[in-house]
Short mmCIF file of C-alpha atoms in Angstrom, two decimals:
data_model
loop_
_atom_site.label_atom_id
_atom_site.label_comp_id
_atom_site.label_asym_id
_atom_site.label_seq_id
_atom_site.Cartn_x
_atom_site.Cartn_y
_atom_site.Cartn_z
CA MET A 1 87.51 85.67 82.83
CA GLY A 2 89.93 83.94 84.77
CA PRO A 3 90.33 80.68 86.74
CA SER A 4 89.95 82.31 89.80
CA THR A 5 86.62 84.07 89.17
CA GLU A 6 85.54 81.11 86.98
CA ALA A 7 86.04 79.12 90.79
CA LEU A 8 83.95 81.94 92.00
CA ILE A 9 81.14 81.83 89.99
CA ASN A 10 81.01 78.53 89.79
CA ALA A 11 80.76 77.74 93.17
CA LEU A 12 77.97 80.29 93.16
CA LYS A 13 75.83 78.55 90.57
CA ASN A 14 75.87 75.65 92.02
CA GLY A 15 75.13 76.68 95.26
CA ASP A 16 77.95 76.08 97.41
CA ASP A 17 79.37 78.41 99.91
CA PRO A 18 81.47 80.95 98.04
CA THR A 19 84.35 81.35 100.46
CA ARG A 20 84.98 77.89 100.43
CA PHE A 21 86.08 76.97 96.44
CA GLY A 22 90.10 75.95 96.20
CA VAL A 23 90.12 74.77 99.95
CA ILE A 24 91.34 71.81 100.18
CA GLY A 25 89.70 68.73 102.08
CA GLU A 26 87.95 69.73 105.53
CA SER A 27 90.68 72.61 106.19
CA ASP A 28 90.64 76.50 105.68
CA ARG A 29 93.78 76.64 103.67
CA LYS A 30 93.41 77.39 100.16
CA MET A 31 95.53 75.57 96.66
CA THR A 32 97.98 77.92 96.19
CA ASN A 33 97.32 78.79 92.70
CA ILE A 34 93.68 80.19 93.70
CA GLY A 35 93.51 83.99 93.71
CA VAL A 36 97.22 84.52 92.55
CA THR A 37 95.97 85.90 89.54
CA ASN A 38 95.77 89.42 87.77
CA GLY A 39 92.07 89.29 88.01
CA ALA A 40 91.99 92.00 90.60
CA ALA A 41 94.28 94.16 89.20
CA MET A 42 92.19 94.09 85.80
CA ARG A 43 88.92 94.73 87.24
CA CYS A 44 89.78 97.32 89.96
CA ALA A 45 90.98 100.89 87.95
CA PRO A 46 87.12 101.87 88.54
CA ILE A 47 87.30 102.26 91.72
CA GLY A 48 90.62 104.78 91.93
CA MET A 49 88.44 106.77 89.43
CA CYS A 50 85.68 106.96 92.21
CA PHE A 51 88.22 108.59 94.73
CA PRO A 52 90.53 110.89 92.94
CA GLY A 53 93.79 111.58 94.33
CA ASP A 54 92.33 109.20 97.83
CA ILE A 55 95.13 106.45 97.63
CA GLN A 56 93.97 105.12 101.25
CA THR A 57 90.25 104.90 100.16
CA THR A 58 90.64 103.68 96.97
CA ALA A 59 92.86 100.99 98.85
CA GLU A 60 90.16 100.00 101.16
CA TYR A 61 87.52 99.27 98.44
CA THR A 62 89.68 97.85 96.10
CA LEU A 63 90.40 95.40 98.99
CA GLN A 64 86.58 94.47 99.29
CA THR A 65 86.63 93.55 95.63
CA CYS A 66 89.85 91.58 95.61
CA LEU A 67 88.61 89.00 99.05
CA PRO A 68 85.81 86.69 96.94
CA SER A 69 88.34 85.82 94.54
CA HIS A 70 91.71 86.92 95.15
CA ASP A 71 92.54 86.51 98.79
CA SER A 72 96.00 86.93 98.31
CA SER A 73 98.39 89.11 99.35
CA VAL A 74 99.77 89.49 95.82
CA ALA A 75 96.43 90.16 93.89
CA ILE A 76 95.21 92.20 96.82
CA GLU A 77 98.89 94.41 96.63
CA ALA A 78 98.79 94.94 92.62
CA ALA A 79 95.19 95.30 92.31
CA CYS A 80 95.53 98.43 94.95
CA ALA A 81 98.87 99.67 93.09
CA ILE A 82 96.72 99.64 89.57
CA ALA A 83 93.61 101.29 91.70
CA GLY A 84 96.01 103.80 93.21
CA GLY A 85 97.45 104.59 89.95
CA THR A 86 94.24 105.30 88.79
CA ALA A 87 93.28 107.50 91.63
CA ILE A 88 96.12 109.81 91.02
CA ALA A 89 95.93 109.95 87.74
CA MET A 90 92.40 111.02 87.68
CA GLN A 91 93.96 114.67 88.81
CA THR A 92 97.74 114.71 87.13
CA ASP A 93 99.43 114.18 83.68
CA CYS A 94 102.64 113.91 84.92
CA TRP A 95 103.73 109.84 84.72
CA GLN A 96 106.02 110.10 88.19
CA GLN A 97 103.10 111.14 90.59
CA VAL A 98 101.18 108.08 88.81
CA ILE A 99 103.86 105.51 89.35
CA ASP A 100 104.46 107.34 93.36
CA GLY A 101 100.44 106.81 93.12
CA CYS A 102 101.22 102.64 92.37
CA ARG A 103 103.16 102.33 94.79
CA GLN A 104 102.30 103.81 97.59
CA GLY A 105 98.75 101.89 96.56
CA ALA A 106 101.21 98.46 96.54
CA VAL A 107 102.85 99.44 100.26
CA ILE A 108 99.04 99.71 101.34
CA GLY A 109 97.42 97.00 100.32
CA ARG A 110 100.31 94.78 101.58
CA THR A 111 99.34 95.99 104.60
CA LEU A 112 95.62 95.76 104.35
CA ALA A 113 96.20 91.43 103.28
CA GLU A 114 98.46 90.73 105.92
CA ASN A 115 95.08 92.27 108.50
CA ASN A 116 92.56 90.62 105.58
CA ALA A 117 93.85 88.13 103.66
CA ARG A 118 96.27 85.28 102.76
CA LEU A 119 100.09 86.00 102.87
CA GLU A 120 102.23 84.07 99.90
CA VAL A 121 105.54 82.99 100.10
CA GLY A 122 107.90 84.93 97.95
CA PRO A 123 109.02 88.10 96.27
CA ARG A 124 107.23 91.24 97.67
CA LEU A 125 105.30 93.50 93.94
CA GLN A 126 107.30 96.34 95.38
CA SER A 127 110.95 94.81 94.24
CA ARG A 128 109.39 93.40 91.14
CA MET A 129 107.56 96.85 90.10
CA GLU A 130 110.99 98.86 90.64
CA ARG A 131 113.43 96.48 87.88
CA PRO A 132 110.89 97.44 85.25
CA LEU A 133 110.54 101.17 86.36
CA GLN A 134 114.30 101.07 85.99
CA ILE A 135 114.50 99.53 82.80
CA GLY A 136 112.29 102.18 81.38
CA GLN A 137 114.43 105.29 83.10
CA PRO A 138 116.08 107.32 80.24
CA THR A 139 120.33 106.67 80.20
CA PRO A 140 122.15 109.92 79.13
CA THR A 141 124.69 107.56 76.25
CA ASP A 142 124.15 104.22 74.26
CA VAL A 143 126.97 103.39 76.94
CA GLN A 144 125.43 103.10 79.59
CA ARG A 145 122.29 101.52 78.03
CA ILE A 146 124.80 98.86 77.41
CA GLN A 147 126.30 98.90 80.99
CA TRP A 148 123.02 98.59 82.22
#
């Protein structure tokens, strides 16, 4: 269990308002290190299994699982990417389609986060996903590998 989920569970155990863990003083703002870890992404794949091929519905349900402990845009985008890819993987064994499902899930997740969660400052998940996908692409020659 990660730090965000642990903080939520401790708040519930202590009878505290679970929406207030990580909040600074009397404000409604959470500390920037709360809810930005990968716990939501690690637990959301089964949602995609429940809605094969339906990335939109998968993302909407994924959002609901994120909000209690990982209510930040980066966590929601990542979770929706994983869940979206899983939803597509339930219908195909084509890796490119699964990757596209992850991309689409991230886009939907970002939109859901903009309307329902805390927005984080920094690079978007979609841009961070592209670099490793480019690195993993086959290159025709050793020279191209070195130049890249």
